[in-house]
Amino acid sequence: MAQAARHPQWSSRLLTFVALMLLIFSLTPTRFTGWLAGLGGFVERVVTPVSHPASWLAGVMAGGARASSGDAAVDELARYETLARRLSAENERLRLLIQDLQAGVAYASRPVVPVVASVIARSSDPSSPALTVRAGRSHGVEVSDVAVVRGIDIVGRVERVSSRTALVRPITDRSGGPIDGVVDVSDGGTLRCQLEPTGPGVLSGPLISEYLGDEREPRLPEVGALVRLSDSAWPESAQMLVIGRVTEVVPDPEQPLRYTATVSPRAELSRVAELIVRTSPEPSVSGEGGER
């Protein structure tokens, strides 16, 4: 107990001694304390190597914090920019969709009700690229209704329909059969053509010229000319809708006076994600092809 009591007294005396020595050195002229500079240099050499890594580490930590804060700001800005671009793209899609709907209705010879339908499934058979769409009888869709993109570009016809879905057979499907059309020619007139699916995404067939067998040069369409539907087997409201563009006109090797045209739809039907089914406001009197 006595030793423990003496320890605080010793510490207090040491602190008093150190304070007194500091007071004396502070009042002593510099010429008598120059020898202390060497001691200060020694202490600096010992402490400096440790202080430099400590300063570097502190700087790295501070810089990392600033970089982390900057990265977070950049990420937040990128997220807002992505959202803005997404909204802009959606607005553009809706604007084009409205144009398509208006174009399709304005182009109809009879009243039609356009129904927007998303493609939800595709046939696994490449030779029969049927499309299943999310629009069915409950939406007014019936068998033989015409499906289009861009308002006037034909995709195909509804082949089967259930309550909420429908199967659309594209015009480029080999099992879809022939389709008749007309195409503009250089002199301002039109030329009839009979097209059938002949390859992936294309149709081809003979051009029917009024000059067949005549010595005069036949009228031929230019590459890029639009081919429009003119087929009595299709609904009247679909007449003059666009089948596609002429991509090639060549002589028929078996009949030199005849020419064959190759036509490609303007839209890549195998990649269509959304289409418009042109339905009739009048109820169908036939239930052929329906599913329950």
PDB file of N, CA, C and O in Angstrom, residues 151-184:
ATOM      1  N   GLY A 151     -49.116  -0.864 -90.461  1.00  0.00           N
ATOM      2  CA  GLY A 151     -50.444  -0.463 -90.902  1.00  0.00           C
ATOM      3  C   GLY A 151     -50.895  -1.075 -92.205  1.00  0.00           C
ATOM      4  O   GLY A 151     -52.064  -1.418 -92.361  1.00  0.00           O
ATOM      5  N   ILE A 152     -49.976  -1.243 -93.185  1.00  0.00           N
ATOM      6  CA  ILE A 152     -50.392  -1.691 -94.516  1.00  0.00           C
ATOM      7  C   ILE A 152     -49.535  -2.822 -95.077  1.00  0.00           C
ATOM      8  O   ILE A 152     -49.796  -3.301 -96.181  1.00  0.00           O
ATOM      9  N   ASP A 153     -48.507  -3.265 -94.361  1.00  0.00           N
ATOM     10  CA  ASP A 153     -47.645  -4.346 -94.862  1.00  0.00           C
ATOM     11  C   ASP A 153     -48.162  -5.682 -94.347  1.00  0.00           C
ATOM     12  O   ASP A 153     -48.190  -5.934 -93.141  1.00  0.00           O
ATOM     13  N   ILE A 154     -48.545  -6.551 -95.273  1.00  0.00           N
ATOM     14  CA  ILE A 154     -49.178  -7.815 -94.902  1.00  0.00           C
ATOM     15  C   ILE A 154     -48.169  -8.772 -94.269  1.00  0.00           C
ATOM     16  O   ILE A 154     -47.087  -9.008 -94.810  1.00  0.00           O
ATOM     17  N   VAL A 155     -48.552  -9.338 -93.113  1.00  0.00           N
ATOM     18  CA  VAL A 155     -47.798 -10.423 -92.489  1.00  0.00           C
ATOM     19  C   VAL A 155     -48.394 -11.760 -92.909  1.00  0.00           C
ATOM     20  O   VAL A 155     -47.688 -12.673 -93.321  1.00  0.00           O
ATOM     21  N   GLY A 156     -49.720 -11.874 -92.802  1.00  0.00           N
ATOM     22  CA  GLY A 156     -50.391 -13.115 -93.170  1.00  0.00           C
ATOM     23  C   GLY A 156     -51.846 -13.076 -92.745  1.00  0.00           C
ATOM     24  O   GLY A 156     -52.406 -12.004 -92.495  1.00  0.00           O
ATOM     25  N   ARG A 157     -52.456 -14.246 -92.666  1.00  0.00           N
ATOM     26  CA  ARG A 157     -53.862 -14.355 -92.268  1.00  0.00           C
ATOM     27  C   ARG A 157     -54.019 -15.239 -91.051  1.00  0.00           C
ATOM     28  O   ARG A 157     -53.217 -16.154 -90.828  1.00  0.00           O
ATOM     29  N   VAL A 158     -55.060 -14.977 -90.293  1.00  0.00           N
ATOM     30  CA  VAL A 158     -55.372 -15.804 -89.131  1.00  0.00           C
ATOM     31  C   VAL A 158     -55.911 -17.141 -89.620  1.00  0.00           C
ATOM     32  O   VAL A 158     -56.881 -17.196 -90.381  1.00  0.00           O
ATOM     33  N   GLU A 159     -55.267 -18.221 -89.163  1.00  0.00           N
ATOM     34  CA  GLU A 159     -55.658 -19.557 -89.594  1.00  0.00           C
ATOM     35  C   GLU A 159     -56.488 -20.284 -88.537  1.00  0.00           C
ATOM     36  O   GLU A 159     -57.404 -21.025 -88.850  1.00  0.00           O
ATOM     37  N   ARG A 160     -56.142 -20.076 -87.274  1.00  0.00           N
ATOM     38  CA  ARG A 160     -56.909 -20.655 -86.167  1.00  0.00           C
ATOM     39  C   ARG A 160     -57.040 -19.602 -85.076  1.00  0.00           C
ATOM     40  O   ARG A 160     -56.163 -18.744 -84.926  1.00  0.00           O
ATOM     41  N   VAL A 161     -58.117 -19.701 -84.325  1.00  0.00           N
ATOM     42  CA  VAL A 161     -58.349 -18.719 -83.276  1.00  0.00           C
ATOM     43  C   VAL A 161     -58.975 -19.388 -82.059  1.00  0.00           C
ATOM     44  O   VAL A 161     -59.822 -20.279 -82.193  1.00  0.00           O
ATOM     45  N   SER A 162     -58.526 -19.009 -80.890  1.00  0.00           N
ATOM     46  CA  SER A 162     -59.119 -19.464 -79.640  1.00  0.00           C
ATOM     47  C   SER A 162     -59.630 -18.234 -78.897  1.00  0.00           C
ATOM     48  O   SER A 162     -59.703 -17.141 -79.461  1.00  0.00           O
ATOM     49  N   SER A 163     -59.945 -18.402 -77.647  1.00  0.00           N
ATOM     50  CA  SER A 163     -60.514 -17.290 -76.906  1.00  0.00           C
ATOM     51  C   SER A 163     -59.549 -16.119 -76.775  1.00  0.00           C
ATOM     52  O   SER A 163     -59.939 -14.962 -76.957  1.00  0.00           O
ATOM     53  N   ARG A 164     -58.273 -16.410 -76.515  1.00  0.00           N
ATOM     54  CA  ARG A 164     -57.322 -15.330 -76.245  1.00  0.00           C
ATOM     55  C   ARG A 164     -56.099 -15.326 -77.158  1.00  0.00           C
ATOM     56  O   ARG A 164     -55.265 -14.424 -77.054  1.00  0.00           O
ATOM     57  N   THR A 165     -55.952 -16.320 -78.014  1.00  0.00           N
ATOM     58  CA  THR A 165     -54.803 -16.356 -78.921  1.00  0.00           C
ATOM     59  C   THR A 165     -55.261 -16.711 -80.328  1.00  0.00           C
ATOM     60  O   THR A 165     -56.378 -17.182 -80.542  1.00  0.00           O
ATOM     61  N   ALA A 166     -54.357 -16.482 -81.280  1.00  0.00           N
ATOM     62  CA  ALA A 166     -54.645 -16.817 -82.677  1.00  0.00           C
ATOM     63  C   ALA A 166     -53.358 -17.259 -83.349  1.00  0.00           C
ATOM     64  O   ALA A 166     -52.254 -16.865 -82.946  1.00  0.00           O
ATOM     65  N   LEU A 167     -53.505 -18.097 -84.377  1.00  0.00           N
ATOM     66  CA  LEU A 167     -52.366 -18.551 -85.167  1.00  0.00           C
ATOM     67  C   LEU A 167     -52.394 -17.829 -86.506  1.00  0.00           C
ATOM     68  O   LEU A 167     -53.377 -17.909 -87.245  1.00  0.00           O
ATOM     69  N   VAL A 168     -51.307 -17.118 -86.800  1.00  0.00           N
ATOM     70  CA  VAL A 168     -51.190 -16.368 -88.052  1.00  0.00           C
ATOM     71  C   VAL A 168     -50.243 -17.101 -88.982  1.00  0.00           C
ATOM     72  O   VAL A 168     -49.104 -17.426 -88.614  1.00  0.00           O
ATOM     73  N   ARG A 169     -50.719 -17.376 -90.204  1.00  0.00           N
ATOM     74  CA  ARG A 169     -49.907 -18.048 -91.216  1.00  0.00           C
ATOM     75  C   ARG A 169     -49.295 -16.964 -92.123  1.00  0.00           C
ATOM     76  O   ARG A 169     -49.996 -16.312 -92.879  1.00  0.00           O
ATOM     77  N   PRO A 170     -47.961 -16.763 -92.060  1.00  0.00           N
ATOM     78  CA  PRO A 170     -47.341 -15.722 -92.874  1.00  0.00           C
ATOM     79  C   PRO A 170     -47.466 -15.994 -94.374  1.00  0.00           C
ATOM     80  O   PRO A 170     -47.579 -17.147 -94.801  1.00  0.00           O
ATOM     81  N   ILE A 171     -47.423 -14.949 -95.152  1.00  0.00           N
ATOM     82  CA  ILE A 171     -47.526 -15.099 -96.609  1.00  0.00           C
ATOM     83  C   ILE A 171     -46.298 -15.786 -97.186  1.00  0.00           C
ATOM     84  O   ILE A 171     -46.335 -16.290 -98.312  1.00  0.00           O
ATOM     85  N   THR A 172     -45.192 -15.828 -96.425  1.00  0.00           N
ATOM     86  CA  THR A 172     -43.983 -16.497 -96.906  1.00  0.00           C
ATOM     87  C   THR A 172     -43.931 -17.970 -96.506  1.00  0.00           C
ATOM     88  O   THR A 172     -42.961 -18.661 -96.823  1.00  0.00           O
ATOM     89  N   ASP A 173     -44.976 -18.450 -95.825  1.00  0.00           N
ATOM     90  CA  ASP A 173     -45.050 -19.861 -95.442  1.00  0.00           C
ATOM     91  C   ASP A 173     -45.368 -20.694 -96.681  1.00  0.00           C
ATOM     92  O   ASP A 173     -46.314 -20.411 -97.415  1.00  0.00           O
ATOM     93  N   ARG A 174     -44.587 -21.741 -96.928  1.00  0.00           N
ATOM     94  CA  ARG A 174     -44.773 -22.575 -98.124  1.00  0.00           C
ATOM     95  C   ARG A 174     -46.148 -23.231 -98.163  1.00  0.00           C
ATOM     96  O   ARG A 174     -46.660 -23.538 -99.240  1.00  0.00           O
ATOM     97  N   SER A 175     -46.742 -23.449 -96.995  1.00  0.00           N
ATOM     98  CA  SER A 175     -48.068 -24.069 -96.973  1.00  0.00           C
ATOM     99  C   SER A 175     -49.188 -23.036 -97.116  1.00  0.00           C
ATOM    100  O   SER A 175     -50.364 -23.387 -97.105  1.00  0.00           O
ATOM    101  N   GLY A 176     -48.808 -21.776 -97.252  1.00  0.00           N
ATOM    102  CA  GLY A 176     -49.817 -20.726 -97.343  1.00  0.00           C
ATOM    103  C   GLY A 176     -50.486 -20.618 -98.698  1.00  0.00           C
ATOM    104  O   GLY A 176     -51.541 -20.003 -98.828  1.00  0.00           O
ATOM    105  N   GLY A 177     -49.870 -21.184 -99.722  1.00  0.00           N
ATOM    106  CA  GLY A 177     -50.470 -21.129-101.049  1.00  0.00           C
ATOM    107  C   GLY A 177     -50.134 -19.862-101.817  1.00  0.00           C
ATOM    108  O   GLY A 177     -49.472 -18.959-101.298  1.00  0.00           O
ATOM    109  N   PRO A 178     -50.593 -19.763-103.051  1.00  0.00           N
ATOM    110  CA  PRO A 178     -50.283 -18.605-103.905  1.00  0.00           C
ATOM    111  C   PRO A 178     -51.048 -17.365-103.469  1.00  0.00           C
ATOM    112  O   PRO A 178     -52.056 -17.437-102.766  1.00  0.00           O
ATOM    113  N   ILE A 179     -50.546 -16.230-103.922  1.00  0.00           N
ATOM    114  CA  ILE A 179     -51.167 -14.952-103.638  1.00  0.00           C
ATOM    115  C   ILE A 179     -51.000 -14.061-104.873  1.00  0.00           C
ATOM    116  O   ILE A 179     -49.914 -14.011-105.464  1.00  0.00           O
ATOM    117  N   ASP A 180     -52.058 -13.413-105.290  1.00  0.00           N
ATOM    118  CA  ASP A 180     -52.024 -12.571-106.489  1.00  0.00           C
ATOM    119  C   ASP A 180     -51.819 -11.114-106.096  1.00  0.00           C
ATOM    120  O   ASP A 180     -52.325 -10.645-105.059  1.00  0.00           O
ATOM    121  N   GLY A 181     -51.078 -10.433-106.952  1.00  0.00           N
ATOM    122  CA  GLY A 181     -50.831  -9.027-106.693  1.00  0.00           C
ATOM    123  C   GLY A 181     -50.676  -8.238-107.962  1.00  0.00           C
ATOM    124  O   GLY A 181     -50.727  -8.780-109.079  1.00  0.00           O
ATOM    125  N   VAL A 182     -50.493  -6.936-107.792  1.00  0.00           N
ATOM    126  CA  VAL A 182     -50.226  -6.037-108.914  1.00  0.00           C
ATOM    127  C   VAL A 182     -49.006  -5.202-108.549  1.00  0.00           C
ATOM    128  O   VAL A 182     -48.755  -4.917-107.376  1.00  0.00           O
ATOM    129  N   VAL A 183     -48.265  -4.829-109.583  1.00  0.00           N
ATOM    130  CA  VAL A 183     -47.053  -4.049-109.361  1.00  0.00           C
ATOM    131  C   VAL A 183     -47.006  -2.924-110.383  1.00  0.00           C
ATOM    132  O   VAL A 183     -47.412  -3.087-111.544  1.00  0.00           O
ATOM    133  N   ASP A 184     -46.527  -1.769-109.955  1.00  0.00           N
ATOM    134  CA  ASP A 184     -46.399  -0.624-110.862  1.00  0.00           C
ATOM    135  C   ASP A 184     -45.256  -0.854-111.833  1.00  0.00           C
ATOM    136  O   ASP A 184     -44.227  -1.447-111.488  1.00  0.00           O
TER     137      ASP A 184
END
